[in-house]
PDB file of N, CA, C and O in Angstrom:
ATOM      1  N   LEU A  22       3.436   0.542  -7.342  1.00 92.00           N
ATOM      2  CA  LEU A  22       2.103   0.514  -7.892  1.00 92.00           C
ATOM      3  C   LEU A  22       1.295   1.597  -7.194  1.00 92.00           C
ATOM      4  O   LEU A  22       1.172   1.592  -5.976  1.00 92.00           O
ATOM      5  N   ILE A  23       0.761   2.516  -7.950  1.00 93.00           N
ATOM      6  CA  ILE A  23      -0.001   3.631  -7.383  1.00 93.00           C
ATOM      7  C   ILE A  23      -1.479   3.290  -7.448  1.00 93.00           C
ATOM      8  O   ILE A  23      -1.994   2.926  -8.503  1.00 93.00           O
ATOM      9  N   THR A  24      -2.156   3.407  -6.320  1.00 95.00           N
ATOM     10  CA  THR A  24      -3.590   3.128  -6.267  1.00 95.00           C
ATOM     11  C   THR A  24      -4.370   4.419  -6.479  1.00 95.00           C
ATOM     12  O   THR A  24      -3.791   5.500  -6.608  1.00 95.00           O
ATOM     13  N   ASN A  25      -5.685   4.316  -6.465  1.00 95.00           N
ATOM     14  CA  ASN A  25      -6.544   5.501  -6.529  1.00 95.00           C
ATOM     15  C   ASN A  25      -7.065   5.860  -5.145  1.00 95.00           C
ATOM     16  O   ASN A  25      -8.052   6.575  -5.013  1.00 95.00           O
ATOM     17  N   ILE A  26      -6.403   5.385  -4.106  1.00 96.00           N
ATOM     18  CA  ILE A  26      -6.802   5.640  -2.721  1.00 96.00           C
ATOM     19  C   ILE A  26      -5.999   6.822  -2.191  1.00 96.00           C
ATOM     20  O   ILE A  26      -4.773   6.741  -2.066  1.00 96.00           O
ATOM     21  N   THR A  27      -6.686   7.909  -1.886  1.00 97.00           N
ATOM     22  CA  THR A  27      -5.996   9.090  -1.362  1.00 97.00           C
ATOM     23  C   THR A  27      -5.734   8.943   0.127  1.00 97.00           C
ATOM     24  O   THR A  27      -6.382   8.153   0.819  1.00 97.00           O
ATOM     25  N   ARG A  28      -4.798   9.726   0.619  1.00 96.00           N
ATOM     26  CA  ARG A  28      -4.509   9.733   2.055  1.00 96.00           C
ATOM     27  C   ARG A  28      -5.758  10.131   2.846  1.00 96.00           C
ATOM     28  O   ARG A  28      -6.060   9.540   3.873  1.00 96.00           O
ATOM     29  N   THR A  29      -6.498  11.123   2.339  1.00 96.00           N
ATOM     30  CA  THR A  29      -7.715  11.580   3.022  1.00 96.00           C
ATOM     31  C   THR A  29      -8.737  10.457   3.107  1.00 96.00           C
ATOM     32  O   THR A  29      -9.295  10.195   4.178  1.00 96.00           O
ATOM     33  N   ASP A  30      -8.984   9.769   2.000  1.00 96.00           N
ATOM     34  CA  ASP A  30      -9.944   8.656   2.002  1.00 96.00           C
ATOM     35  C   ASP A  30      -9.487   7.540   2.923  1.00 96.00           C
ATOM     36  O   ASP A  30     -10.274   6.968   3.680  1.00 96.00           O
ATOM     37  N   PHE A  31      -8.200   7.221   2.876  1.00 95.00           N
ATOM     38  CA  PHE A  31      -7.659   6.159   3.730  1.00 95.00           C
ATOM     39  C   PHE A  31      -7.832   6.517   5.199  1.00 95.00           C
ATOM     40  O   PHE A  31      -8.301   5.706   6.000  1.00 95.00           O
ATOM     41  N   ASP A  32      -7.467   7.747   5.569  1.00 94.00           N
ATOM     42  CA  ASP A  32      -7.574   8.182   6.961  1.00 94.00           C
ATOM     43  C   ASP A  32      -9.017   8.198   7.440  1.00 94.00           C
ATOM     44  O   ASP A  32      -9.304   7.819   8.576  1.00 94.00           O
ATOM     45  N   GLN A  33      -9.942   8.640   6.586  1.00 94.00           N
ATOM     46  CA  GLN A  33     -11.351   8.657   6.970  1.00 94.00           C
ATOM     47  C   GLN A  33     -11.884   7.244   7.165  1.00 94.00           C
ATOM     48  O   GLN A  33     -12.690   6.998   8.052  1.00 94.00           O
ATOM     49  N   PHE A  34     -11.422   6.308   6.345  1.00 94.00           N
ATOM     50  CA  PHE A  34     -11.906   4.935   6.443  1.00 94.00           C
ATOM     51  C   PHE A  34     -11.227   4.179   7.584  1.00 94.00           C
ATOM     52  O   PHE A  34     -11.881   3.613   8.441  1.00 94.00           O
ATOM     53  N   ALA A  35      -9.920   4.177   7.596  1.00 90.00           N
ATOM     54  CA  ALA A  35      -9.177   3.366   8.562  1.00 90.00           C
ATOM     55  C   ALA A  35      -9.031   4.056   9.908  1.00 90.00           C
ATOM     56  O   ALA A  35      -8.906   3.393  10.939  1.00 90.00           O
ATOM     57  N   GLY A  36      -9.023   5.389   9.913  1.00 83.00           N
ATOM     58  CA  GLY A  36      -8.863   6.115  11.170  1.00 83.00           C
ATOM     59  C   GLY A  36      -7.598   5.699  11.890  1.00 83.00           C
ATOM     60  O   GLY A  36      -6.582   5.418  11.275  1.00 83.00           O
ATOM     61  N   GLN A  37      -7.668   5.613  13.187  1.00 83.00           N
ATOM     62  CA  GLN A  37      -6.519   5.213  13.995  1.00 83.00           C
ATOM     63  C   GLN A  37      -6.549   3.719  14.310  1.00 83.00           C
ATOM     64  O   GLN A  37      -5.716   3.227  15.047  1.00 83.00           O
ATOM     65  N   GLY A  38      -7.538   2.997  13.770  1.00 88.00           N
ATOM     66  CA  GLY A  38      -7.683   1.576  14.075  1.00 88.00           C
ATOM     67  C   GLY A  38      -6.781   0.690  13.244  1.00 88.00           C
ATOM     68  O   GLY A  38      -6.012   1.144  12.400  1.00 88.00           O
ATOM     69  N   SER A  39      -6.925  -0.596  13.466  1.00 95.00           N
ATOM     70  CA  SER A  39      -6.161  -1.592  12.721  1.00 95.00           C
ATOM     71  C   SER A  39      -6.778  -1.802  11.347  1.00 95.00           C
ATOM     72  O   SER A  39      -7.983  -1.680  11.166  1.00 95.00           O
ATOM     73  N   PHE A  40      -5.930  -2.142  10.381  1.00 96.00           N
ATOM     74  CA  PHE A  40      -6.386  -2.340   9.008  1.00 96.00           C
ATOM     75  C   PHE A  40      -5.476  -3.341   8.311  1.00 96.00           C
ATOM     76  O   PHE A  40      -4.400  -3.667   8.801  1.00 96.00           O
ATOM     77  N   GLU A  41      -5.940  -3.813   7.170  1.00 97.00           N
ATOM     78  CA  GLU A  41      -5.136  -4.632   6.270  1.00 97.00           C
ATOM     79  C   GLU A  41      -5.269  -4.062   4.873  1.00 97.00           C
ATOM     80  O   GLU A  41      -6.364  -3.666   4.468  1.00 97.00           O
ATOM     81  N   ILE A  42      -4.159  -4.041   4.166  1.00 97.00           N
ATOM     82  CA  ILE A  42      -4.161  -3.713   2.744  1.00 97.00           C
ATOM     83  C   ILE A  42      -3.844  -5.020   2.035  1.00 97.00           C
ATOM     84  O   ILE A  42      -2.809  -5.642   2.296  1.00 97.00           O
ATOM     85  N   VAL A  43      -4.767  -5.458   1.175  1.00 96.00           N
ATOM     86  CA  VAL A  43      -4.623  -6.754   0.520  1.00 96.00           C
ATOM     87  C   VAL A  43      -4.458  -6.547  -0.984  1.00 96.00           C
ATOM     88  O   VAL A  43      -5.284  -5.896  -1.617  1.00 96.00           O
ATOM     89  N   ALA A  44      -3.384  -7.100  -1.507  1.00 93.00           N
ATOM     90  CA  ALA A  44      -3.101  -7.047  -2.951  1.00 93.00           C
ATOM     91  C   ALA A  44      -2.599  -8.427  -3.353  1.00 93.00           C
ATOM     92  O   ALA A  44      -1.544  -8.859  -2.896  1.00 93.00           O
ATOM     93  N   ASP A  45      -3.395  -9.101  -4.168  1.00 87.00           N
ATOM     94  CA  ASP A  45      -3.067 -10.466  -4.577  1.00 87.00           C
ATOM     95  C   ASP A  45      -2.935 -11.306  -3.310  1.00 87.00           C
ATOM     96  O   ASP A  45      -3.855 -11.358  -2.513  1.00 87.00           O
ATOM     97  N   ASP A  46      -1.799 -11.940  -3.055  1.00 89.00           N
ATOM     98  CA  ASP A  46      -1.644 -12.752  -1.846  1.00 89.00           C
ATOM     99  C   ASP A  46      -0.800 -12.044  -0.785  1.00 89.00           C
ATOM    100  O   ASP A  46      -0.365 -12.660   0.182  1.00 89.00           O
ATOM    101  N   VAL A  47      -0.574 -10.754  -0.961  1.00 93.00           N
ATOM    102  CA  VAL A  47       0.208  -9.964  -0.002  1.00 93.00           C
ATOM    103  C   VAL A  47      -0.745  -9.188   0.904  1.00 93.00           C
ATOM    104  O   VAL A  47      -1.688  -8.558   0.432  1.00 93.00           O
ATOM    105  N   VAL A  48      -0.489  -9.260   2.211  1.00 96.00           N
ATOM    106  CA  VAL A  48      -1.288  -8.520   3.189  1.00 96.00           C
ATOM    107  C   VAL A  48      -0.341  -7.622   3.981  1.00 96.00           C
ATOM    108  O   VAL A  48       0.639  -8.096   4.556  1.00 96.00           O
ATOM    109  N   LEU A  49      -0.635  -6.320   3.981  1.00 96.00           N
ATOM    110  CA  LEU A  49       0.171  -5.338   4.716  1.00 96.00           C
ATOM    111  C   LEU A  49      -0.694  -4.725   5.811  1.00 96.00           C
ATOM    112  O   LEU A  49      -1.877  -4.464   5.586  1.00 96.00           O
ATOM    113  N   ASP A  50      -0.104  -4.492   6.973  1.00 95.00           N
ATOM    114  CA  ASP A  50      -0.885  -3.915   8.067  1.00 95.00           C
ATOM    115  C   ASP A  50      -0.310  -2.618   8.614  1.00 95.00           C
ATOM    116  O   ASP A  50      -0.709  -2.140   9.665  1.00 95.00           O
ATOM    117  N   THR A  51       0.647  -2.055   7.880  1.00 94.00           N
ATOM    118  CA  THR A  51       1.201  -0.755   8.260  1.00 94.00           C
ATOM    119  C   THR A  51       1.470   0.066   7.004  1.00 94.00           C
ATOM    120  O   THR A  51       1.642  -0.481   5.917  1.00 94.00           O
ATOM    121  N   VAL A  52       1.492   1.360   7.203  1.00 96.00           N
ATOM    122  CA  VAL A  52       1.896   2.288   6.152  1.00 96.00           C
ATOM    123  C   VAL A  52       3.140   2.983   6.662  1.00 96.00           C
ATOM    124  O   VAL A  52       3.135   3.565   7.746  1.00 96.00           O
ATOM    125  N   VAL A  53       4.237   2.878   5.913  1.00 96.00           N
ATOM    126  CA  VAL A  53       5.487   3.510   6.326  1.00 96.00           C
ATOM    127  C   VAL A  53       5.540   4.929   5.772  1.00 96.00           C
ATOM    128  O   VAL A  53       4.814   5.278   4.846  1.00 96.00           O
ATOM    129  N   LYS A  54       6.412   5.742   6.352  1.00 95.00           N
ATOM    130  CA  LYS A  54       6.551   7.128   5.887  1.00 95.00           C
ATOM    131  C   LYS A  54       7.525   7.238   4.717  1.00 95.00           C
ATOM    132  O   LYS A  54       7.310   8.010   3.806  1.00 95.00           O
ATOM    133  N   THR A  55       8.594   6.448   4.764  1.00 94.00           N
ATOM    134  CA  THR A  55       9.611   6.497   3.714  1.00 94.00           C
ATOM    135  C   THR A  55      10.139   5.093   3.416  1.00 94.00           C
ATOM    136  O   THR A  55       9.980   4.177   4.229  1.00 94.00           O
ATOM    137  N   TYR A  56      10.775   4.945   2.277  1.00 94.00           N
ATOM    138  CA  TYR A  56      11.362   3.665   1.898  1.00 94.00           C
ATOM    139  C   TYR A  56      12.395   3.197   2.917  1.00 94.00           C
ATOM    140  O   TYR A  56      12.556   1.999   3.141  1.00 94.00           O
ATOM    141  N   SER A  57      13.092   4.123   3.541  1.00 94.00           N
ATOM    142  CA  SER A  57      14.139   3.748   4.486  1.00 94.00           C
ATOM    143  C   SER A  57      13.580   3.172   5.788  1.00 94.00           C
ATOM    144  O   SER A  57      14.342   2.685   6.619  1.00 94.00           O
ATOM    145  N   ASP A  58      12.253   3.188   5.944  1.00 95.00           N
ATOM    146  CA  ASP A  58      11.638   2.602   7.134  1.00 95.00           C
ATOM    147  C   ASP A  58      11.558   1.078   7.057  1.00 95.00           C
ATOM    148  O   ASP A  58      11.132   0.433   8.017  1.00 95.00           O
ATOM    149  N   ALA A  59      11.956   0.491   5.935  1.00 95.00           N
ATOM    150  CA  ALA A  59      11.887  -0.963   5.764  1.00 95.00           C
ATOM    151  C   ALA A  59      13.162  -1.457   5.102  1.00 95.00           C
ATOM    152  O   ALA A  59      13.892  -0.706   4.477  1.00 95.00           O
ATOM    153  N   SER A  60      13.427  -2.760   5.258  1.00 94.00           N
ATOM    154  CA  SER A  60      14.633  -3.331   4.672  1.00 94.00           C
ATOM    155  C   SER A  60      14.455  -3.687   3.196  1.00 94.00           C
ATOM    156  O   SER A  60      13.347  -3.866   2.717  1.00 94.00           O
ATOM    157  N   ARG A  61      15.582  -3.815   2.557  1.00 94.00           N
ATOM    158  CA  ARG A  61      15.633  -4.161   1.130  1.00 94.00           C
ATOM    159  C   ARG A  61      14.801  -5.416   0.866  1.00 94.00           C
ATOM    160  O   ARG A  61      14.874  -6.392   1.603  1.00 94.00           O
ATOM    161  N   GLY A  62      13.989  -5.379  -0.195  1.00 92.00           N
ATOM    162  CA  GLY A  62      13.177  -6.524  -0.584  1.00 92.00           C
ATOM    163  C   GLY A  62      11.815  -6.600   0.093  1.00 92.00           C
ATOM    164  O   GLY A  62      10.994  -7.427  -0.272  1.00 92.00           O
ATOM    165  N   THR A  63      11.586  -5.732   1.081  1.00 94.00           N
ATOM    166  CA  THR A  63      10.324  -5.742   1.825  1.00 94.00           C
ATOM    167  C   THR A  63       9.223  -5.053   1.032  1.00 94.00           C
ATOM    168  O   THR A  63       9.436  -3.997   0.454  1.00 94.00           O
ATOM    169  N   MET A  64       8.042  -5.663   1.015  1.00 95.00           N
ATOM    170  CA  MET A  64       6.867  -5.034   0.396  1.00 95.00           C
ATOM    171  C   MET A  64       6.310  -4.025   1.393  1.00 95.00           C
ATOM    172  O   MET A  64       6.150  -4.333   2.572  1.00 95.00           O
ATOM    173  N   ILE A  65       6.056  -2.810   0.913  1.00 96.00           N
ATOM    174  CA  ILE A  65       5.574  -1.743   1.792  1.00 96.00           C
ATOM    175  C   ILE A  65       4.387  -1.013   1.165  1.00 96.00           C
ATOM    176  O   ILE A  65       4.154  -1.103  -0.037  1.00 96.00           O
ATOM    177  N   ALA A  66       3.671  -0.319   2.017  1.00 97.00           N
ATOM    178  CA  ALA A  66       2.639   0.626   1.589  1.00 97.00           C
ATOM    179  C   ALA A  66       3.065   1.988   2.113  1.00 97.00           C
ATOM    180  O   ALA A  66       3.552   2.110   3.241  1.00 97.00           O
ATOM    181  N   LEU A  67       2.920   3.016   1.286  1.00 97.00           N
ATOM    182  CA  LEU A  67       3.231   4.370   1.707  1.00 97.00           C
ATOM    183  C   LEU A  67       2.450   5.341   0.833  1.00 97.00           C
ATOM    184  O   LEU A  67       1.900   4.956  -0.198  1.00 97.00           O
ATOM    185  N   PHE A  68       2.375   6.578   1.269  1.00 97.00           N
ATOM    186  CA  PHE A  68       1.727   7.611   0.468  1.00 97.00           C
ATOM    187  C   PHE A  68       2.803   8.365  -0.286  1.00 97.00           C
ATOM    188  O   PHE A  68       3.765   8.848   0.303  1.00 97.00           O
ATOM    189  N   GLY A  69       2.640   8.441  -1.599  1.00 95.00           N
ATOM    190  CA  GLY A  69       3.607   9.113  -2.448  1.00 95.00           C
ATOM    191  C   GLY A  69       3.446  10.624  -2.402  1.00 95.00           C
ATOM    192  O   GLY A  69       2.617  11.165  -1.679  1.00 95.00           O
ATOM    193  N   SER A  70       4.222  11.296  -3.210  1.00 95.00           N
ATOM    194  CA  SER A  70       4.227  12.760  -3.220  1.00 95.00           C
ATOM    195  C   SER A  70       2.891  13.352  -3.656  1.00 95.00           C
ATOM    196  O   SER A  70       2.592  14.497  -3.345  1.00 95.00           O
ATOM    197  N   SER A  71       2.069  12.577  -4.351  1.00 96.00           N
ATOM    198  CA  SER A  71       0.739  13.047  -4.759  1.00 96.00           C
ATOM    199  C   SER A  71      -0.340  12.643  -3.767  1.00 96.00           C
ATOM    200  O   SER A  71      -1.526  12.809  -4.026  1.00 96.00           O
ATOM    201  N   ASP A  72       0.073  12.073  -2.627  1.00 97.00           N
ATOM    202  CA  ASP A  72      -0.827  11.638  -1.554  1.00 97.00           C
ATOM    203  C   ASP A  72      -1.755  10.492  -1.936  1.00 97.00           C
ATOM    204  O   ASP A  72      -2.849  10.357  -1.400  1.00 97.00           O
ATOM    205  N   TYR A  73      -1.316   9.641  -2.859  1.00 97.00           N
ATOM    206  CA  TYR A  73      -2.031   8.404  -3.175  1.00 97.00           C
ATOM    207  C   TYR A  73      -1.291   7.234  -2.555  1.00 97.00           C
ATOM    208  O   TYR A  73      -0.052   7.228  -2.500  1.00 97.00           O
ATOM    209  N   LEU A  74      -2.044   6.242  -2.090  1.00 97.00           N
ATOM    210  CA  LEU A  74      -1.455   5.046  -1.514  1.00 97.00           C
ATOM    211  C   LEU A  74      -0.692   4.287  -2.590  1.00 97.00           C
ATOM    212  O   LEU A  74      -1.213   4.054  -3.683  1.00 97.00           O
ATOM    213  N   GLU A  75       0.536   3.937  -2.273  1.00 96.00           N
ATOM    214  CA  GLU A  75       1.384   3.196  -3.197  1.00 96.00           C
ATOM    215  C   GLU A  75       1.849   1.910  -2.541  1.00 96.00           C
ATOM    216  O   GLU A  75       2.099   1.882  -1.333  1.00 96.00           O
ATOM    217  N   LEU A  76       1.949   0.866  -3.328  1.00 96.00           N
ATOM    218  CA  LEU A  76       2.547  -0.385  -2.878  1.00 96.00           C
ATOM    219  C   LEU A  76       3.862  -0.525  -3.607  1.00 96.00           C
ATOM    220  O   LEU A  76       3.938  -0.312  -4.820  1.00 96.00           O
ATOM    221  N   SER A  77       4.887  -0.851  -2.859  1.00 95.00           N
ATOM    222  CA  SER A  77       6.219  -0.886  -3.448  1.00 95.00           C
ATOM    223  C   SER A  77       7.056  -1.959  -2.762  1.00 95.00           C
ATOM    224  O   SER A  77       6.725  -2.416  -1.674  1.00 95.00           O
ATOM    225  N   THR A  78       8.131  -2.328  -3.416  1.00 95.00           N
ATOM    226  CA  THR A  78       9.130  -3.198  -2.818  1.00 95.00           C
ATOM    227  C   THR A  78      10.408  -2.380  -2.704  1.00 95.00           C
ATOM    228  O   THR A  78      10.854  -1.791  -3.689  1.00 95.00           O
ATOM    229  N   VAL A  79      10.969  -2.332  -1.518  1.00 95.00           N
ATOM    230  CA  VAL A  79      12.183  -1.553  -1.296  1.00 95.00           C
ATOM    231  C   VAL A  79      13.313  -2.149  -2.141  1.00 95.00           C
ATOM    232  O   VAL A  79      13.613  -3.336  -2.034  1.00 95.00           O
ATOM    233  N   MET A  80      13.868  -1.314  -3.018  1.00 93.00           N
ATOM    234  CA  MET A  80      14.953  -1.729  -3.912  1.00 93.00           C
ATOM    235  C   MET A  80      14.555  -2.930  -4.766  1.00 93.00           C
ATOM    236  O   MET A  80      15.358  -3.816  -5.033  1.00 93.00           O
ATOM    237  N   GLY A  81      13.295  -2.964  -5.182  1.00 91.00           N
ATOM    238  CA  GLY A  81      12.805  -4.062  -6.009  1.00 91.00           C
ATOM    239  C   GLY A  81      11.593  -3.607  -6.806  1.00 91.00           C
ATOM    240  O   GLY A  81      11.321  -2.412  -6.908  1.00 91.00           O
ATOM    241  N   SER A  82      10.842  -4.552  -7.326  1.00 88.00           N
ATOM    242  CA  SER A  82       9.683  -4.244  -8.159  1.00 88.00           C
ATOM    243  C   SER A  82       8.421  -4.890  -7.594  1.00 88.00           C
ATOM    244  O   SER A  82       8.288  -6.121  -7.623  1.00 88.00           O
ATOM    245  N   ALA A  83       7.508  -4.059  -7.113  1.00 89.00           N
ATOM    246  CA  ALA A  83       6.214  -4.566  -6.642  1.00 89.00           C
ATOM    247  C   ALA A  83       5.421  -5.119  -7.816  1.00 89.00           C
ATOM    248  O   ALA A  83       4.689  -6.097  -7.675  1.00 89.00           O
ATOM    249  N   ALA A  84       5.564  -4.527  -8.983  1.00 84.00           N
ATOM    250  CA  ALA A  84       4.842  -4.995 -10.168  1.00 84.00           C
ATOM    251  C   ALA A  84       5.235  -6.438 -10.492  1.00 84.00           C
ATOM    252  O   ALA A  84       4.380  -7.267 -10.793  1.00 84.00           O
ATOM    253  N   GLU A  85       6.518  -6.738 -10.415  1.00 85.00           N
ATOM    254  CA  GLU A  85       6.974  -8.105 -10.673  1.00 85.00           C
ATOM    255  C   GLU A  85       6.497  -9.055  -9.588  1.00 85.00           C
ATOM    256  O   GLU A  85       6.099 -10.179  -9.866  1.00 85.00           O
ATOM    257  N   LYS A  86       6.544  -8.610  -8.346  1.00 87.00           N
ATOM    258  CA  LYS A  86       6.174  -9.468  -7.227  1.00 87.00           C
ATOM    259  C   LYS A  86       4.678  -9.760  -7.208  1.00 87.00           C
ATOM    260  O   LYS A  86       4.257 -10.889  -6.974  1.00 87.00           O
ATOM    261  N   LEU A  87       3.858  -8.747  -7.463  1.00 88.00           N
ATOM    262  CA  LEU A  87       2.406  -8.902  -7.349  1.00 88.00           C
ATOM    263  C   LEU A  87       1.736  -9.341  -8.646  1.00 88.00           C
ATOM    264  O   LEU A  87       0.642  -9.885  -8.618  1.00 88.00           O
ATOM    265  N   LYS A  88       2.353  -9.054  -9.762  1.00 87.00           N
ATOM    266  CA  LYS A  88       1.768  -9.384 -11.070  1.00 87.00           C
ATOM    267  C   LYS A  88       0.385  -8.750 -11.257  1.00 87.00           C
ATOM    268  O   LYS A  88      -0.511  -9.346 -11.847  1.00 87.00           O
ATOM    269  N   LEU A  89       0.194  -7.548 -10.743  1.00 87.00           N
ATOM    270  CA  LEU A  89      -1.074  -6.835 -10.895  1.00 87.00           C
ATOM    271  C   LEU A  89      -1.054  -5.991 -12.158  1.00 87.00           C
ATOM    272  O   LEU A  89       0.007  -5.589 -12.636  1.00 87.00           O
ATOM    273  N   ARG A  90      -2.240  -5.708 -12.657  1.00 85.00           N
ATOM    274  CA  ARG A  90      -2.385  -4.875 -13.856  1.00 85.00           C
ATOM    275  C   ARG A  90      -3.312  -3.717 -13.538  1.00 85.00           C
ATOM    276  O   ARG A  90      -4.035  -3.733 -12.537  1.00 85.00           O
ATOM    277  N   VAL A  91      -3.337  -2.744 -14.402  1.00 86.00           N
ATOM    278  CA  VAL A  91      -4.246  -1.614 -14.259  1.00 86.00           C
ATOM    279  C   VAL A  91      -5.668  -2.155 -14.135  1.00 86.00           C
ATOM    280  O   VAL A  91      -6.076  -3.019 -14.921  1.00 86.00           O
ATOM    281  N   GLY A  92      -6.386  -1.691 -13.122  1.00 88.00           N
ATOM    282  CA  GLY A  92      -7.767  -2.116 -12.914  1.00 88.00           C
ATOM    283  C   GLY A  92      -7.921  -3.242 -11.907  1.00 88.00           C
ATOM    284  O   GLY A  92      -9.039  -3.523 -11.464  1.00 88.00           O
ATOM    285  N   ASP A  93      -6.816  -3.911 -11.521  1.00 90.00           N
ATOM    286  CA  ASP A  93      -6.913  -4.953 -10.500  1.00 90.00           C
ATOM    287  C   ASP A  93      -7.260  -4.327  -9.152  1.00 90.00           C
ATOM    288  O   ASP A  93      -6.991  -3.148  -8.909  1.00 90.00           O
ATOM    289  N   THR A  94      -7.838  -5.119  -8.274  1.00 92.00           N
ATOM    290  CA  THR A  94      -8.345  -4.622  -7.001  1.00 92.00           C
ATOM    291  C   THR A  94      -7.301  -4.685  -5.891  1.00 92.00           C
ATOM    292  O   THR A  94      -6.640  -5.703  -5.711  1.00 92.00           O
ATOM    293  N   ILE A  95      -7.203  -3.580  -5.173  1.00 93.00           N
ATOM    294  CA  ILE A  95      -6.460  -3.498  -3.913  1.00 93.00           C
ATOM    295  C   ILE A  95      -7.527  -3.248  -2.849  1.00 93.00           C
ATOM    296  O   ILE A  95      -8.342  -2.359  -3.002  1.00 93.00           O
ATOM    297  N   THR A  96      -7.523  -4.027  -1.785  1.00 95.00           N
ATOM    298  CA  THR A  96      -8.564  -3.906  -0.760  1.00 95.00           C
ATOM    299  C   THR A  96      -7.974  -3.379   0.544  1.00 95.00           C
ATOM    300  O   THR A  96      -6.926  -3.858   0.973  1.00 95.00           O
ATOM    301  N   VAL A  97      -8.665  -2.428   1.155  1.00 96.00           N
ATOM    302  CA  VAL A  97      -8.317  -1.965   2.495  1.00 96.00           C
ATOM    303  C   VAL A  97      -9.461  -2.397   3.409  1.00 96.00           C
ATOM    304  O   VAL A  97     -10.617  -2.082   3.151  1.00 96.00           O
ATOM    305  N   ARG A  98      -9.113  -3.181   4.441  1.00 95.00           N
ATOM    306  CA  ARG A  98     -10.127  -3.680   5.379  1.00 95.00           C
ATOM    307  C   ARG A  98      -9.835  -3.186   6.776  1.00 95.00           C
ATOM    308  O   ARG A  98      -8.680  -3.214   7.217  1.00 95.00           O
ATOM    309  N   LYS A  99     -10.892  -2.783   7.473  1.00 94.00           N
ATOM    310  CA  LYS A  99     -10.765  -2.480   8.901  1.00 94.00           C
ATOM    311  C   LYS A  99     -10.785  -3.799   9.651  1.00 94.00           C
ATOM    312  O   LYS A  99     -11.505  -4.729   9.280  1.00 94.00           O
ATOM    313  N   LEU A 100     -10.037  -3.868  10.718  1.00 92.00           N
ATOM    314  CA  LEU A 100     -10.022  -5.071  11.551  1.00 92.00           C
ATOM    315  C   LEU A 100     -10.733  -4.835  12.859  1.00 92.00           C
ATOM    316  O   LEU A 100     -10.860  -3.758  13.322  1.00 92.00           O
TER     317      LEU A 100
END
């Protein structure tokens, strides 16, 4: 699932501090660099080739897991 959150916007907001990415009932607190940084079936956040924040499931479907649609809210919170 590709969000409208750019790497630049994310970095300016979250900085080097702690954060949470909230989508439906899933809460992520890290952004990985590549899919291989997590195990199969794990929900991850990463920046895609276009530098937008993406939520994905390694070797699976984040769309099926989250049941989100275009226009649904993804929240990034500073802790």
